[in-house]
Coordinates of C-alpha atoms and ligand atoms in Angstrom, one line a residue:
M1 CA 65.0 36.0 89.7
N2 CA 63.8 39.1 88.1
R3 CA 66.0 42.3 88.2
I4 CA 64.9 46.0 88.1
K5 CA 67.7 48.6 87.8
I6 CA 67.0 52.3 88.7
D7 CA 69.5 55.1 87.9
P8 CA 67.9 58.3 89.7
E9 CA 70.1 60.2 87.1
R10 CA 68.6 58.7 84.0
T11 CA 65.6 60.7 83.8
S12 CA 63.3 60.7 80.7
G13 CA 60.9 63.5 81.1
H14 CA 58.8 65.6 83.2
I15 CA 55.3 64.0 84.2
D16 CA 52.4 66.3 83.5
R17 CA 49.9 65.8 86.2
N18 CA 47.2 66.1 83.6
I19 CA 47.8 62.3 82.8
F20 CA 45.5 62.0 85.6
G21 CA 42.3 63.5 83.9
G22 CA 38.9 62.3 83.6
F23 CA 36.1 62.4 81.1
A24 CA 32.3 62.9 81.7
E25 CA 29.9 62.5 78.9
H26 CA 26.0 62.9 78.6
L27 CA 25.5 59.2 78.2
G28 CA 23.6 56.7 80.2
R29 CA 23.9 57.3 83.8
C30 CA 27.2 59.2 84.0
I31 CA 25.8 62.8 84.3
Y32 CA 22.0 62.0 85.1
G33 CA 21.8 59.6 88.1
G34 CA 25.5 59.6 88.5
I35 CA 27.1 62.9 89.1
Y36 CA 24.0 64.9 89.0
D37 CA 20.8 63.2 90.9
P38 CA 18.9 66.0 92.4
G39 CA 16.3 63.4 93.7
S40 CA 18.8 61.4 95.5
L41 CA 18.9 61.8 99.3
L42 CA 22.7 62.0 98.8
A43 CA 22.6 64.9 96.6
D44 CA 23.8 68.6 97.7
K45 CA 21.7 71.7 97.1
E46 CA 23.2 71.9 93.5
G47 CA 22.0 68.3 92.7
L48 CA 25.4 66.8 92.8
R49 CA 25.9 63.4 94.4
T50 CA 28.2 64.0 97.6
D51 CA 29.0 60.4 97.6
V52 CA 30.4 60.7 94.1
L53 CA 32.2 64.0 94.7
T54 CA 34.0 62.5 97.7
S55 CA 35.1 59.4 95.8
L56 CA 36.2 61.5 92.8
R57 CA 38.3 63.7 95.2
R58 CA 40.3 60.7 96.1
L59 CA 41.3 60.4 92.3
Q60 CA 42.9 64.2 92.4
M61 CA 41.8 64.5 88.7
P62 CA 43.4 67.7 87.4
L63 CA 41.1 68.1 84.6
I64 CA 37.9 66.7 83.4
R65 CA 36.8 66.6 79.8
Y66 CA 33.0 67.2 78.8
P67 CA 30.2 66.9 77.4
G68 CA 31.4 64.2 75.0
G69 CA 32.3 61.9 73.4
N70 CA 29.9 61.1 70.6
F71 CA 27.4 63.2 72.1
V72 CA 29.1 66.4 71.4
S73 CA 28.8 66.1 67.8
G74 CA 25.2 66.8 67.8
Y75 CA 25.1 69.0 71.0
R76 CA 24.0 72.7 71.1
W77 CA 25.5 74.3 74.3
M78 CA 23.1 77.1 74.2
D79 CA 20.3 74.7 75.1
G80 CA 22.1 73.9 78.5
V81 CA 22.4 77.3 80.0
G82 CA 19.9 79.7 81.5
P83 CA 16.9 78.8 83.6
V84 CA 16.5 75.3 83.8
N85 CA 12.8 75.0 83.4
E86 CA 13.2 76.9 80.1
R87 CA 15.6 74.6 78.6
P88 CA 14.6 72.7 75.7
P89 CA 14.7 68.8 75.6
R90 CA 16.1 67.3 72.4
S91 CA 16.4 63.9 70.8
E92 CA 19.9 62.7 71.2
L93 CA 21.2 61.0 68.2
A94 CA 24.6 59.6 69.4
W95 CA 23.3 57.5 72.1
K96 CA 19.7 57.3 70.9
D97 CA 18.4 59.2 74.2
M98 CA 16.4 62.2 75.2
E99 CA 18.5 65.0 76.6
T100 CA 16.9 67.2 79.1
N101 CA 19.7 69.8 79.3
H102 CA 19.1 70.3 82.9
F103 CA 22.8 69.9 83.2
G104 CA 25.0 72.1 81.0
T105 CA 28.1 74.3 81.1
N106 CA 27.6 76.2 84.1
E107 CA 26.6 73.2 86.3
F108 CA 29.6 71.4 84.8
V109 CA 32.0 74.1 85.8
G110 CA 30.4 74.2 89.3
F111 CA 30.9 70.3 89.5
C112 CA 34.9 70.8 88.5
R113 CA 35.2 73.6 91.0
K114 CA 34.0 71.4 93.9
L115 CA 36.5 68.9 92.9
N116 CA 39.2 71.5 92.4
T117 CA 39.6 70.4 88.9
E118 CA 39.9 72.3 85.5
P119 CA 37.0 72.2 83.2
Y120 CA 38.1 70.9 79.8
I121 CA 35.5 71.3 77.0
A122 CA 35.1 69.7 73.6
V123 CA 33.3 71.6 71.2
N124 CA 30.7 70.4 68.5
C125 CA 32.8 69.7 65.2
G126 CA 30.1 67.3 63.9
D127 CA 26.9 69.2 63.0
G128 CA 27.9 72.3 64.6
N129 CA 29.9 75.2 63.4
M130 CA 32.9 77.4 64.4
R131 CA 30.5 80.5 65.2
E132 CA 29.0 78.1 68.1
A133 CA 32.4 77.1 69.2
A134 CA 33.8 80.8 69.7
D135 CA 30.7 81.9 71.1
W136 CA 31.1 79.1 73.7
V137 CA 34.6 80.3 74.5
E138 CA 33.4 83.9 74.7
Y139 CA 30.4 82.9 77.0
C140 CA 32.8 81.0 79.3
N141 CA 36.0 83.3 79.4
G142 CA 34.8 86.6 78.1
T143 CA 35.2 89.7 80.3
G144 CA 34.0 92.7 78.1
E145 CA 30.4 93.9 77.5
S146 CA 29.2 91.5 74.8
A147 CA 25.7 90.2 74.6
L148 CA 27.3 86.6 75.6
V149 CA 29.3 87.7 78.6
K150 CA 26.4 89.6 79.8
L151 CA 24.2 86.6 79.2
R152 CA 26.6 84.6 81.2
R153 CA 26.5 87.5 84.1
Q154 CA 22.5 87.2 83.8
H155 CA 22.7 83.5 84.4
G156 CA 24.6 84.2 87.9
F157 CA 28.2 83.9 86.7
A158 CA 29.8 87.4 87.2
E159 CA 33.3 86.2 86.9
P160 CA 34.6 84.3 83.8
H161 CA 34.9 80.5 84.1
R162 CA 38.4 80.7 82.6
V163 CA 38.2 77.2 80.9
K164 CA 41.7 76.6 79.4
Y165 CA 41.4 73.4 77.7
W166 CA 39.1 73.3 74.5
G167 CA 38.9 70.4 72.2
I168 CA 37.9 70.6 68.5
G169 CA 35.5 67.8 67.9
N170 CA 35.4 64.2 68.9
E171 CA 36.5 61.2 67.0
V172 CA 35.9 62.9 63.7
D173 CA 38.0 60.2 62.1
G174 CA 35.0 57.5 62.8
H175 CA 32.1 56.9 60.6
W176 CA 30.1 56.3 64.0
Q177 CA 30.6 60.1 64.5
I178 CA 28.0 62.6 63.6
G179 CA 29.7 64.8 61.0
Y180 CA 32.6 62.4 60.3
K181 CA 35.5 64.2 58.5
T182 CA 37.8 63.1 55.9
P183 CA 41.5 64.2 57.0
Q184 CA 41.3 67.0 54.5
E185 CA 38.1 68.1 55.8
Y186 CA 39.0 68.0 59.4
A187 CA 42.4 69.7 58.9
R188 CA 40.4 72.6 57.2
F189 CA 37.7 72.8 60.0
C190 CA 40.2 72.3 62.6
T191 CA 42.4 75.2 61.4
E192 CA 39.4 77.6 61.2
Y193 CA 37.9 76.6 64.5
A194 CA 41.1 76.9 66.4
K195 CA 41.9 80.4 64.9
V196 CA 38.7 81.7 65.8
M197 CA 38.6 80.2 69.3
K198 CA 42.1 81.6 70.0
W199 CA 41.1 85.0 68.5
T200 CA 38.1 84.9 71.3
D201 CA 40.7 84.1 74.0
P202 CA 44.3 83.8 73.3
N203 CA 45.0 82.0 76.6
I204 CA 43.3 78.9 75.8
K205 CA 44.8 75.6 74.8
I206 CA 43.5 73.6 71.8
V207 CA 43.2 69.8 71.6
A208 CA 42.8 68.5 67.9
S209 CA 40.9 65.4 67.6
A210 CA 43.7 63.2 66.0
I211 CA 43.2 59.4 65.8
S212 CA 40.6 57.0 67.2
H213 CA 40.3 54.8 64.2
W214 CA 43.7 53.2 64.3
E215 CA 43.5 51.3 61.1
A216 CA 43.3 54.1 58.7
G217 CA 44.8 57.5 57.7
I218 CA 46.9 57.9 60.7
V219 CA 49.9 59.4 58.9
E220 CA 47.7 61.6 56.4
R221 CA 45.5 62.9 59.1
T222 CA 48.4 64.1 61.3
Q223 CA 50.5 65.4 58.3
L224 CA 47.5 67.5 57.2
M225 CA 46.6 68.8 60.7
L226 CA 50.1 69.8 61.4
E227 CA 50.7 71.4 57.9
Q228 CA 47.7 73.4 58.2
A229 CA 47.3 74.2 62.0
G230 CA 50.4 73.1 63.5
N231 CA 51.1 76.4 65.2
L232 CA 47.5 76.5 66.6
I233 CA 47.1 73.0 68.0
D234 CA 48.6 72.5 71.6
Y235 CA 47.6 68.8 71.8
L236 CA 46.8 65.9 69.4
S237 CA 44.1 63.6 70.8
L238 CA 44.3 59.9 70.9
H239 CA 41.4 57.5 71.7
W240 CA 41.6 53.7 72.4
Y241 CA 39.7 51.2 74.5
V242 CA 41.0 47.7 75.3
G243 CA 39.5 44.6 76.6
N244 CA 40.1 40.8 77.0
W245 CA 38.2 40.0 74.2
N246 CA 39.1 36.2 74.0
N247 CA 38.9 35.9 77.6
D248 CA 42.7 34.9 77.6
F249 CA 44.6 36.5 80.4
A250 CA 48.0 36.2 78.7
E251 CA 46.8 37.6 75.7
Y252 CA 45.2 40.4 77.6
M253 CA 48.4 41.2 79.6
T254 CA 50.2 41.9 76.2
V255 CA 48.2 45.1 75.7
S256 CA 51.0 47.0 77.1
E257 CA 52.6 46.4 73.6
L258 CA 49.7 48.0 72.1
M259 CA 50.2 51.2 74.2
E260 CA 53.8 51.1 73.3
E261 CA 53.6 50.6 69.7
R262 CA 51.0 53.2 69.3
L263 CA 52.6 55.9 71.7
S264 CA 56.2 55.2 70.1
A265 CA 54.6 55.4 66.5
Y266 CA 52.5 58.5 67.2
E267 CA 55.2 60.5 68.9
G268 CA 57.7 59.6 66.2
L269 CA 55.3 60.9 63.6
V270 CA 54.7 64.3 65.4
R271 CA 58.2 64.8 66.2
A272 CA 59.1 64.0 62.1
M273 CA 56.1 66.2 61.0
S274 CA 57.3 69.0 63.5
L275 CA 60.7 69.0 62.3
E276 CA 59.7 68.9 58.7
K277 CA 57.2 71.7 59.3
Q278 CA 59.4 73.5 61.4
L279 CA 57.0 74.0 64.0
T280 CA 57.9 76.4 66.8
K281 CA 56.4 74.1 69.6
P282 CA 55.3 70.4 68.6
P283 CA 52.0 69.5 70.1
A284 CA 51.8 67.1 73.0
I285 CA 49.8 63.9 72.9
A286 CA 46.5 63.9 74.9
V287 CA 45.1 60.3 75.3
D288 CA 42.0 62.0 76.3
E289 CA 39.9 58.6 76.1
W290 CA 41.3 55.4 77.2
N291 CA 39.9 52.6 79.2
V292 CA 38.8 48.9 79.3
W293 CA 35.6 48.5 77.5
Y294 CA 34.2 45.4 75.9
K295 CA 31.8 43.5 78.1
T296 CA 29.1 45.9 77.8
R297 CA 29.6 46.1 73.9
T298 CA 28.7 42.6 73.3
K299 CA 25.6 42.7 75.6
E300 CA 24.4 45.6 73.6
S301 CA 24.5 44.0 70.3
G302 CA 21.1 42.0 70.8
G303 CA 18.8 45.1 71.0
P304 CA 17.9 48.5 72.9
T305 CA 20.5 49.0 75.7
V306 CA 19.0 49.6 79.1
N307 CA 22.2 50.2 81.5
K308 CA 24.4 52.2 78.8
L309 CA 28.1 51.0 78.9
E310 CA 27.9 49.9 82.6
E311 CA 30.9 48.0 82.6
I312 CA 31.6 46.0 85.9
Y313 CA 35.5 45.8 86.2
N314 CA 37.5 42.8 87.6
L315 CA 41.1 42.5 89.0
E316 CA 42.7 41.7 85.2
D317 CA 41.2 45.2 84.3
A318 CA 42.9 46.9 87.3
L319 CA 46.2 45.4 86.2
V320 CA 45.6 46.8 82.7
T321 CA 44.6 50.3 84.2
A322 CA 47.9 50.4 86.1
M323 CA 49.9 49.3 82.7
H324 CA 48.2 52.4 81.1
F325 CA 49.9 54.8 83.7
N326 CA 53.2 52.9 83.4
A327 CA 53.0 53.6 79.7
F328 CA 52.1 57.2 80.3
I329 CA 54.7 57.7 82.7
R330 CA 57.4 56.1 80.4
H331 CA 56.2 58.2 77.7
A332 CA 56.0 61.4 79.8
R333 CA 58.0 63.2 77.4
S334 CA 55.3 63.4 74.9
V335 CA 52.1 62.4 76.7
K336 CA 51.0 65.4 78.5
M337 CA 47.5 64.6 79.1
A338 CA 45.3 61.5 79.5
N339 CA 41.6 61.2 80.4
I340 CA 40.1 58.0 81.8
A341 CA 36.8 57.4 80.1
Q342 CA 34.7 57.8 82.0
I343 CA 34.4 58.9 85.7
V344 CA 31.0 57.7 86.8
N345 CA 28.9 54.7 85.9
V346 CA 29.4 54.5 82.2
I347 CA 32.8 52.6 81.7
A348 CA 34.0 54.1 84.9
P349 CA 35.8 53.7 88.4
V350 CA 32.8 54.8 90.7
F351 CA 29.5 53.1 90.3
T352 CA 26.3 54.1 91.9
K353 CA 22.8 52.9 92.6
K354 CA 20.1 55.2 94.1
D355 CA 21.5 55.3 97.6
D356 CA 24.8 53.6 97.5
M357 CA 28.0 53.3 95.4
V358 CA 30.8 51.1 94.8
L359 CA 34.5 51.7 93.9
Q360 CA 35.4 49.3 91.0
T361 CA 38.7 47.5 90.8
I362 CA 40.0 50.2 88.4
F363 CA 39.4 53.1 90.9
Y364 CA 42.4 51.7 92.9
P365 CA 45.3 51.9 90.5
F366 CA 44.0 55.3 89.5
E367 CA 44.2 56.5 93.0
L368 CA 47.5 54.9 93.8
Y369 CA 49.2 56.4 90.9
S370 CA 47.6 59.7 91.2
S371 CA 48.2 60.1 94.6
T372 CA 52.1 58.8 94.7
C373 CA 53.3 59.7 91.2
G374 CA 56.3 62.0 91.3
Q375 CA 57.3 64.8 88.8
T376 CA 60.1 63.2 86.7
A377 CA 60.0 59.8 84.9
L378 CA 63.0 57.6 85.2
N379 CA 64.4 55.4 82.5
V380 CA 64.2 52.2 84.3
W381 CA 65.5 48.7 83.1
W382 CA 64.1 45.4 84.2
D383 CA 64.2 41.8 83.0
G384 CA 63.3 38.2 84.2
D385 CA 60.8 35.7 83.9
S386 CA 58.6 36.0 80.8
F387 CA 55.3 34.9 79.5
S388 CA 54.2 34.5 75.6
S389 CA 51.1 35.2 73.8
G390 CA 50.6 35.4 70.2
K391 CA 53.8 37.4 68.7
Y392 CA 54.9 38.6 72.0
S393 CA 57.2 37.2 74.5
L394 CA 57.4 39.7 77.5
P395 CA 58.7 40.1 80.8
V396 CA 55.9 39.2 83.7
L397 CA 56.8 42.5 85.0
D398 CA 55.6 45.6 83.8
V399 CA 57.5 48.8 85.4
S400 CA 57.9 52.4 85.7
A401 CA 59.5 54.6 88.2
T402 CA 59.4 58.4 89.0
L403 CA 61.1 60.8 91.3
D404 CA 59.7 63.8 93.2
K405 CA 60.7 67.4 92.6
T406 CA 63.5 67.2 95.4
G407 CA 64.9 64.0 93.7
K408 CA 64.7 62.3 97.1
Q409 CA 61.5 60.3 96.9
L410 CA 61.6 57.6 94.5
V411 CA 58.2 55.7 93.6
L412 CA 58.7 52.3 91.6
Y413 CA 55.5 50.9 90.2
V414 CA 55.4 47.2 89.2
V415 CA 52.5 45.1 87.7
N416 CA 53.1 41.3 88.3
R417 CA 51.2 39.7 85.1
N418 CA 51.9 36.4 86.5
Q419 CA 48.4 34.8 87.1
D420 CA 49.9 32.2 89.6
K421 CA 53.3 32.9 90.8
S422 CA 54.9 35.7 92.8
A423 CA 57.8 37.4 91.3
E424 CA 60.9 37.6 93.7
T425 CA 62.9 40.7 92.3
K426 CA 66.1 42.2 93.0
I427 CA 66.1 45.9 92.8
D428 CA 69.3 47.9 92.5
L429 CA 70.1 51.5 92.6
A430 CA 72.9 52.5 90.3
V431 CA 73.7 55.5 92.4
G432 CA 72.8 56.2 96.0
R433 CA 70.8 54.1 98.5
F434 CA 67.4 53.5 99.8
A435 CA 67.2 55.0 103.0
G436 CA 64.8 54.5 105.8
K437 CA 61.3 53.2 105.5
I438 CA 59.7 51.7 102.3
R439 CA 56.0 52.3 102.2
V440 CA 54.4 49.5 100.2
C441 CA 51.0 49.7 98.5
T442 CA 49.5 46.6 96.8
I443 CA 46.2 46.3 94.9
N444 CA 45.2 42.7 94.6
G445 CA 42.3 40.5 95.1
P446 CA 41.6 36.7 95.2
D447 CA 41.7 35.9 91.6
T448 CA 41.9 37.8 88.2
K449 CA 38.2 37.6 87.9
A450 CA 37.3 39.1 91.4
E451 CA 35.0 42.2 91.1
N452 CA 33.8 44.7 93.7
T453 CA 30.1 44.5 94.0
F454 CA 27.6 46.0 96.2
E455 CA 27.3 43.1 98.2
N456 CA 31.0 42.5 98.4
K457 CA 32.6 45.8 97.8
D458 CA 36.3 45.3 99.0
R459 CA 37.4 42.2 97.2
V460 CA 40.0 44.4 95.2
K461 CA 41.6 47.2 97.1
T462 CA 44.8 48.7 98.0
R463 CA 46.7 47.2 101.3
E464 CA 49.6 49.1 102.8
H465 CA 52.6 48.0 104.8
S466 CA 56.2 49.4 105.3
F467 CA 59.7 47.9 106.2
D468 CA 63.2 49.5 106.9
I469 CA 65.7 49.4 104.6
D470 CA 69.2 51.0 104.3
G471 CA 71.4 49.8 101.2
Q472 CA 71.8 49.9 97.7
S473 CA 69.5 46.9 96.6
L474 CA 66.7 45.1 98.1
T475 CA 64.8 42.0 97.3
Y476 CA 61.1 42.0 97.1
E477 CA 58.5 39.5 96.2
F478 CA 55.8 40.8 94.2
E479 CA 52.3 38.7 94.5
P480 CA 50.9 37.2 91.7
H481 CA 48.3 39.4 89.6
S482 CA 49.1 42.4 91.5
V483 CA 49.9 46.1 91.2
T484 CA 52.4 47.2 93.7
S485 CA 54.1 50.8 94.6
L486 CA 57.2 51.1 96.5
I487 CA 57.6 54.5 97.9
C488 CA 61.0 55.2 99.5
A489 CA 63.4 57.9 100.3
I490 CA 66.8 57.9 98.5
A491 CA 70.1 59.2 99.8
Ligands
LIG1 O1 33.4 56.8 76.0 C1 32.4 56.3 75.3 C2 32.6 56.6 73.8 O2 33.7 56.1 73.3 C3 32.8 58.2 73.5 O3 31.5 58.9 73.4 C4 33.4 58.1 72.2 O4 34.2 59.3 72.1 C5 34.1 56.9 72.0 O5 33.9 56.2 71.1

């Protein structure tokens, strides 16, 4: 029998809603043909796909990062503002494409407003410079009478966009990046960019591009950034992508440990450096690109790509999405932002074709966590059946729990990583009792390889039921290969 013990008084941190962020890049069909598709019958008068907007609203993303990604390291933002027919098309080096610039800053902010989400802009720290970066902040947020502010007004935006989150570059630690930077170079660039951007608008929050290449220079990069720009940086960004590389379910399910190892190590590093450098406010962690991405990588190696990064997800990928949120909740004290990469068509939960769309398997755990997660993380204990793969022997269950603001609504999230067996589990409250109805939401499908397709859209989805309970413990049987949330009042 598996066991989970929850003590509502053992809280482990405030959960920032920004862990439910998204990311949209000028890449393949994410923007053009995804978010923005003026030729589609489903487009609104701004050219935005209404079916995409409706689905994204269900995810309740508090912020969306834009415009890249690798794309931003060669992007000139001025190309993407002003009358659309006067914008210059440019060859795009990161993804070897042609950028029409029909969609740019103002269109992105308009898209965010329709979703009730905050825009988060990453600036070009590849082949760009700090003047362009500060100008972009001024164009968006300025209120005075400068030429850039007047230009924005002339473009139809009298009020400032008030963009709060600004990232300095993207994956500058990777040799694949236009304008790769050594740790020393980035620390210098980041300091100067952050300085002039915050001089332009002191209210903005700065996200430094920290680690995406996990095999080299993690400590040195972080140390130099914090030494030089520690008091200017609000977030340090981490990126990762995972996948079932060897088509081995058990091995894939140990990915929870990769997240644990990276988050624990990195939060320790930031805390140690912040202590040493006596930073007034240690930067938070922003995992501002994360997802499953591997199948389309192998397809691409053969030659030119047609459908760029159009990953089709299955149930096991949905379990891994849920494990990401469990990890972010367990590390709520330091992880204050996370952005699934990406949101439409390109490694994304929402997938379109000309006149139709499908919600991929990974859509459902995102929706479930985003719509039910409380504000406080709990330090929950669990144990029971285990599975082994490589160096790991882990419980089949992967767990997190949250409380709402009142401390009266508990949500328990459980991923059962057993491929064949359900997991009978005794759940105990250390203090108080379960009172009233328990709402149960379960994400599952016929088997771990099940996908949602245009022909069969609902193979993997969320089902709900409820039952009455009054007592300090309960026993629940978690279905094989499933994600379950138990939402209940406690008294
Ligand atoms: O999201 C796809 C790409 O993955 C991004 O452009 C880049 O930042 C990362 O390597």
